[in-house]
Tab-separated table of C-alpha atoms in Angstrom:
chain	number	residue	atom	x	y	z
M	279	MET	CA	4.588	-2.592	40.637
M	280	ILE	CA	2.949	-4.709	37.894
M	281	LYS	CA	-0.349	-4.776	39.784
M	282	ARG	CA	-0.307	-0.981	40.011
M	283	TYR	CA	0.374	-0.578	36.295
M	284	ILE	CA	-2.415	-3.009	35.428
M	285	LYS	CA	-4.884	-0.959	37.447
M	286	GLU	CA	-3.650	2.369	36.108
M	287	SER	CA	-3.753	1.171	32.492
M	288	LYS	CA	-7.332	-0.092	32.689
M	289	ASN	CA	-8.647	2.877	30.696
M	290	ILE	CA	-6.482	2.074	27.660
M	291	ARG	CA	-6.839	-1.713	27.629
M	292	PHE	CA	-9.314	-3.248	25.184
M	293	GLU	CA	-9.843	-6.980	24.739
M	294	GLY	CA	-11.626	-6.730	21.391
M	295	ASN	CA	-10.397	-6.020	17.869
M	296	GLY	CA	-8.314	-2.862	18.057
M	297	TYR	CA	-8.748	-2.302	14.294
M	298	SER	CA	-12.545	-2.438	14.359
M	299	GLU	CA	-15.176	0.284	14.563
M	300	ASP	CA	-15.972	-1.042	18.049
M	301	TRP	CA	-12.633	0.232	19.276
M	302	GLU	CA	-13.134	3.603	17.586
M	303	LYS	CA	-16.411	4.027	19.448
M	304	GLU	CA	-14.944	2.754	22.704
M	305	ALA	CA	-11.917	5.032	22.401
M	306	ALA	CA	-14.208	8.020	21.888
M	307	LEU	CA	-16.222	7.070	24.975
M	308	ARG	CA	-13.047	6.792	27.031
M	309	GLY	CA	-11.710	10.072	25.688
M	310	LEU	CA	-8.706	8.363	24.124
M	311	PRO	CA	-6.972	9.435	20.911
M	312	ASN	CA	-7.438	7.182	17.893
M	313	ILE	CA	-4.565	8.103	15.606
M	314	LYS	CA	-4.708	6.103	12.381
M	315	THR	CA	-1.380	6.880	10.728
M	316	THR	CA	2.075	5.804	11.869
M	317	PRO	CA	3.907	9.146	11.499
M	318	LYS	CA	1.355	10.976	13.644
M	319	ALA	CA	1.102	8.119	16.151
M	320	LEU	CA	4.864	8.296	16.670
M	321	ASP	CA	4.402	11.816	18.061
M	322	ALA	CA	3.432	10.106	21.310
M	323	LEU	CA	7.136	9.440	21.884
M	324	LEU	CA	7.655	13.183	22.278
M	325	SER	CA	4.778	13.966	24.633
M	326	ASP	CA	5.370	15.197	28.171
M	327	LYS	CA	3.539	12.186	29.617
M	328	THR	CA	5.745	9.788	27.679
M	329	ASP	CA	8.834	11.687	28.747
M	330	LEU	CA	7.758	11.444	32.380
M	331	LEU	CA	6.967	7.727	32.081
M	332	PHE	CA	10.287	6.889	30.447
M	333	SER	CA	12.180	9.005	32.975
M	334	GLU	CA	10.487	7.394	35.983
M	335	THR	CA	11.061	3.889	34.656
M	336	ALA	CA	14.569	4.648	33.343
M	337	VAL	CA	13.630	3.355	29.891
M	338	PHE	CA	14.752	6.338	27.787
M	339	THR	CA	16.106	9.773	28.406
M	340	LYS	CA	14.345	12.587	26.546
M	341	ARG	CA	17.203	12.706	24.056
M	342	GLU	CA	16.990	8.957	23.466
M	343	ALA	CA	13.228	9.165	22.906
M	344	HIS	CA	13.724	11.906	20.307
M	345	ALA	CA	16.396	9.827	18.599
M	346	ARG	CA	14.097	6.803	18.561
M	347	HIS	CA	11.341	8.988	17.083
M	348	GLU	CA	13.597	10.075	14.220
M	349	ILE	CA	14.806	6.520	13.577
M	350	LEU	CA	11.244	5.180	13.374
M	351	LEU	CA	10.137	8.000	11.066
M	352	GLU	CA	13.070	7.372	8.757
M	353	ALA	CA	12.436	3.613	8.715
M	354	PHE	CA	8.762	4.230	7.944
M	355	TYR	CA	9.236	6.536	4.975
M	356	LYS	CA	12.118	4.488	3.557
M	357	LYS	CA	9.971	1.363	3.593
M	358	LEU	CA	7.273	3.176	1.601
M	359	GLN	CA	9.945	4.627	-0.674
M	360	ILE	CA	11.239	1.143	-1.495
M	361	GLU	CA	7.727	-0.230	-1.986
M	362	ALA	CA	6.864	2.621	-4.344
M	363	ARG	CA	9.982	2.018	-6.419
M	364	VAL	CA	9.347	-1.732	-6.613
M	365	ILE	CA	5.692	-1.218	-7.554
M	366	GLY	CA	6.697	1.227	-10.271
M	367	GLU	CA	9.355	-1.099	-11.653
M	368	LEU	CA	7.097	-4.156	-11.612
M	369	GLY	CA	4.285	-2.229	-13.236
M	370	VAL	CA	6.265	-0.624	-16.051
M	371	ASN	CA	8.797	-3.390	-16.752
M	372	ILE	CA	6.777	-6.555	-16.112
M	373	ILE	CA	3.008	-6.132	-15.687
M	374	ILE	CA	2.262	-3.714	-18.529
M	375	PRO	CA	4.517	-5.435	-21.122
M	376	THR	CA	2.995	-8.815	-20.237
M	377	ALA	CA	-0.556	-7.498	-20.572
M	378	VAL	CA	0.214	-5.767	-23.877
M	379	THR	CA	1.890	-8.894	-25.279
M	380	TYR	CA	-1.142	-11.003	-24.448
M	381	GLN	CA	-3.436	-8.298	-25.798
M	382	SER	CA	-1.506	-8.333	-29.097
M	383	LYS	CA	-2.134	-12.060	-29.415
M	384	LEU	CA	-5.846	-11.458	-28.921
M	385	VAL	CA	-5.759	-8.733	-31.583
M	386	GLN	CA	-4.109	-11.150	-34.007
M	387	ASN	CA	-6.751	-13.733	-33.179
M	388	VAL	CA	-9.552	-11.258	-33.890
M	389	GLN	CA	-7.929	-10.193	-37.150
M	390	GLY	CA	-7.627	-13.828	-38.188
M	391	LEU	CA	-11.278	-14.542	-37.459
M	392	LYS	CA	-12.292	-11.418	-39.381
M	393	ALA	CA	-10.139	-12.514	-42.335
M	394	LEU	CA	-12.040	-15.783	-42.407
M	395	GLY	CA	-15.226	-13.801	-42.812
M	396	LEU	CA	-16.659	-14.875	-39.475
M	397	GLY	CA	-19.229	-12.714	-37.707
M	398	GLU	CA	-18.517	-10.452	-34.741
M	399	GLU	CA	-20.186	-12.893	-32.372
M	400	THR	CA	-17.215	-15.244	-32.849
M	401	TYR	CA	-14.686	-12.745	-31.476
M	402	LYS	CA	-16.859	-10.537	-29.272
M	403	ALA	CA	-15.363	-11.985	-26.076
M	404	GLN	CA	-11.827	-11.322	-27.288
M	405	LEU	CA	-12.713	-7.713	-28.116
M	406	GLU	CA	-14.103	-7.189	-24.625
M	407	ILE	CA	-10.906	-8.536	-23.060
M	408	ILE	CA	-8.785	-6.346	-25.352
M	409	VAL	CA	-10.683	-3.241	-24.220
M	410	LYS	CA	-10.482	-4.203	-20.535
M	411	ILE	CA	-6.741	-4.784	-20.779
M	412	SER	CA	-6.284	-1.332	-22.336
M	413	GLU	CA	-8.325	0.275	-19.563
M	414	HIS	CA	-6.377	-1.402	-16.759
M	415	VAL	CA	-3.006	-0.740	-18.409
M	416	SER	CA	-3.947	2.936	-18.769
M	417	PHE	CA	-4.919	3.212	-15.101
M	418	ILE	CA	-1.739	1.457	-13.955
M	419	LYS	CA	0.561	3.633	-16.065
M	420	GLY	CA	-1.229	6.812	-15.035
M	421	ASP	CA	-1.161	5.955	-11.330
M	422	ILE	CA	2.503	4.955	-11.475
M	423	ASP	CA	3.407	8.262	-13.128
M	424	ARG	CA	1.479	10.207	-10.485
M	425	MET	CA	2.972	8.105	-7.682
M	426	VAL	CA	6.508	8.726	-8.950
M	427	ALA	CA	5.808	12.461	-9.121
M	428	GLU	CA	4.571	12.497	-5.514
M	429	ARG	CA	7.543	10.387	-4.407
M	430	LYS	CA	9.973	12.859	-5.961
M	431	LYS	CA	8.234	15.738	-4.189
M	432	ALA	CA	8.448	13.866	-0.884
M	433	ASN	CA	12.141	13.147	-1.381
M	434	ASN	CA	12.860	16.881	-1.465
M	435	ILE	CA	11.409	17.408	2.020
M	436	GLU	CA	14.072	17.793	4.719
M	437	ASP	CA	11.924	17.440	7.845
M	438	LEU	CA	11.609	13.718	8.662
M	439	ARG	CA	8.141	13.944	10.170
M	440	GLU	CA	6.741	15.938	7.271
M	441	LYS	CA	8.403	13.594	4.775
M	442	ALA	CA	6.909	10.526	6.484
M	443	ILE	CA	3.443	12.125	6.511
M	444	VAL	CA	3.659	13.034	2.813
M	445	TYR	CA	4.744	9.508	1.937
M	446	ASP	CA	1.844	8.147	3.976
M	447	GLU	CA	-0.810	10.517	2.621
M	448	LYS	CA	0.368	11.213	-0.943
M	449	VAL	CA	2.384	8.169	-2.069
M	450	LYS	CA	0.969	5.183	-0.191
M	451	PRO	CA	-2.654	5.562	-1.476
M	452	PHE	CA	-1.436	4.696	-4.984
M	453	PHE	CA	-0.338	1.239	-3.809
M	454	GLN	CA	-3.869	-0.074	-3.400
M	455	ALA	CA	-5.155	1.665	-6.531
M	456	ILE	CA	-2.407	0.142	-8.682
M	457	ARG	CA	-2.823	-3.246	-7.062
M	458	TYR	CA	-6.547	-3.265	-7.895
M	459	HIS	CA	-5.885	-2.949	-11.629
M	460	VAL	CA	-2.983	-5.419	-11.535
M	461	ASP	CA	-5.303	-7.941	-9.867
M	462	LYS	CA	-7.813	-7.421	-12.669
M	463	LEU	CA	-5.131	-8.004	-15.311
M	464	GLU	CA	-4.054	-11.137	-13.474
M	465	GLN	CA	-7.562	-12.500	-14.004
M	466	LEU	CA	-7.559	-11.607	-17.708
M	467	VAL	CA	-4.087	-12.658	-18.875
M	468	ASP	CA	-3.369	-16.284	-19.772
M	469	ASP	CA	-1.663	-18.213	-16.945
M	470	SER	CA	1.152	-19.240	-19.254
M	471	GLU	CA	1.863	-15.570	-20.036
M	472	TRP	CA	1.740	-14.226	-16.473
M	473	PRO	CA	5.332	-13.987	-15.128
M	474	LEU	CA	4.563	-13.667	-11.411
M	475	PRO	CA	2.994	-16.161	-8.984
M	476	LYS	CA	-0.760	-15.703	-8.749
M	477	PHE	CA	-2.491	-15.570	-5.376
M	478	ARG	CA	-3.733	-19.139	-5.547
M	479	GLU	CA	-0.236	-20.309	-6.497
M	480	LEU	CA	1.323	-18.647	-3.461
M	481	LEU	CA	-0.389	-21.254	-1.293
M	482	PHE	CA	1.725	-23.988	-2.825
M	483	ILE	CA	5.098	-22.262	-3.225
M	484	LYS	CA	7.758	-23.628	-0.899
């Protein structure tokens, strides 16, 4: 039985990196689908071929496969829902206030140097950091607001598959965009001011 399955599955087995462009090219050559998002990939559970396979091997009935499909879709979108809420909370309640507090200290420093009558060259670096902090804070706040708006739209969708797809395509992309600007702030804000572990510190946290 195992020997037969090994032979029959030869066309879908790939010993290389399944996330690489090599697999994309190989999949195209073999005429295989290359579905890149979880909600759409889960549709395979509902296909006639999958139904036949599960029936022959007594793994799932058709009803059980449909139930599993719904459970996985719900778990997927709820995970993104939680991540979006946490990202929004961290950004608005921790990251932005921390960056603004540090920025205010830099502003006070610049004002003090100006009061002493010192030239702009003595506080030019501080001014550059102040501007960069404002830019990153603006991007973070804007992206969080847009992410929350998309999340609320997604929450009103009844169909589980459609909801999961909207979360994947409309909400999830904000995660990386927000993270980029948070990473930049992490590099700008004083270590003593930053409230969260930095990447290099994660290596030594037990």
